[in-house]
CSV table of C-alpha atoms in Angstrom, one decimal:
chain,number,residue,atom,x,y,z
O,1013,PHE,CA,21.3,61.2,123.4
O,1014,GLY,CA,20.6,64.9,121.4
O,1015,LEU,CA,24.2,65.1,120.3
O,1016,ARG,CA,25.0,67.6,117.6
O,1017,THR,CA,28.0,68.4,115.7
O,1018,GLU,CA,28.7,72.0,117.6
O,1019,HIS,CA,28.7,69.9,121.0
O,1020,GLY,CA,32.1,68.4,119.5
O,1021,VAL,CA,31.5,64.9,121.0
O,1022,ALA,CA,32.6,61.8,118.8
O,1023,SER,CA,30.6,58.7,119.5
O,1024,LEU,CA,32.7,55.5,118.3
O,1025,HIS,CA,31.0,52.2,118.4
O,1026,GLY,CA,32.7,49.1,118.5
O,1027,ASP,CA,35.5,47.2,120.5
O,1028,ALA,CA,36.9,49.5,123.0
O,1029,ARG,CA,40.2,47.8,123.3
O,1030,ARG,CA,40.8,47.7,119.3
O,1031,ILE,CA,39.8,50.9,118.5
O,1032,ALA,CA,41.8,52.2,121.3
O,1033,GLU,CA,44.9,50.6,120.2
O,1034,ARG,CA,44.3,52.3,116.1
O,1035,LEU,CA,43.8,56.0,117.6
O,1036,PRO,CA,46.7,58.7,118.0
O,1037,PRO,CA,47.7,58.8,121.7
O,1038,ALA,CA,47.0,61.9,123.7
O,1039,SER,CA,44.1,62.8,121.6
O,1040,PHE,CA,41.2,62.7,124.3
O,1041,ASP,CA,40.3,65.0,127.5
O,1042,ARG,CA,37.3,62.7,128.3
O,1043,VAL,CA,36.4,58.5,127.1
O,1044,PHE,CA,33.1,57.1,128.3
O,1045,LEU,CA,33.1,53.4,127.8
O,1046,ASP,CA,29.8,51.9,128.1
O,1047,VAL,CA,31.0,47.8,128.1
O,1048,TYR,CA,28.3,45.6,127.7
O,1049,ASP,CA,28.3,42.0,125.6
O,1050,GLY,CA,24.6,41.2,125.2
O,1051,THR,CA,25.3,39.2,128.4
O,1052,GLU,CA,25.9,40.3,132.3
O,1053,HIS,CA,29.6,39.8,131.9
O,1054,THR,CA,32.4,42.6,130.9
O,1055,PRO,CA,34.2,41.0,127.8
O,1056,HIS,CA,37.9,39.7,129.5
O,1057,HIS,CA,40.0,41.1,127.0
O,1058,LEU,CA,38.5,44.9,128.5
O,1059,ALA,CA,39.4,43.8,132.1
O,1060,THR,CA,43.0,43.6,131.7
O,1061,LEU,CA,46.1,45.9,132.7
O,1062,GLU,CA,46.8,46.1,129.0
O,1063,SER,CA,43.3,47.2,128.1
O,1064,MET,CA,43.7,50.1,130.5
O,1065,ALA,CA,46.8,50.9,129.2
O,1066,ALA,CA,45.6,51.2,125.7
O,1067,LEU,CA,42.6,53.1,126.9
O,1068,ARG,CA,44.6,55.5,129.2
O,1069,ALA,CA,47.3,56.1,126.3
O,1070,LEU,CA,44.3,58.1,124.9
O,1071,LEU,CA,43.9,60.5,127.3
O,1072,ARG,CA,45.7,64.0,127.4
O,1073,PRO,CA,47.6,64.3,130.9
O,1074,SER,CA,44.6,65.7,132.7
O,1075,GLY,CA,41.9,63.3,131.0
O,1076,ARG,CA,39.7,61.2,132.6
O,1077,LEU,CA,38.4,57.5,131.5
O,1078,LEU,CA,34.7,56.7,132.8
O,1079,MET,CA,33.6,53.1,132.3
O,1080,ASN,CA,30.4,51.6,132.9
O,1081,ALA,CA,30.6,47.9,133.0
O,1082,ILE,CA,28.8,45.2,134.7
O,1083,GLY,CA,29.8,41.8,135.8
O,1084,VAL,CA,33.5,40.6,135.2
O,1085,GLY,CA,33.7,37.5,132.8
């Protein structure tokens, strides 16, 4: 995507919920999720209230969560 260090963007790869549960709360202004498991379904554990709560906890008060997901599985 042409990201460079000076852009100040951290790109983490892996299971979003597991990563979210390990990161400190209120540490991001924006979280972008590209949810895809190789099929046309969103992994069930990412489509739960608990998952959304874990992701929301990462955001600062005015933070935004953007999610690209396909289907519900």
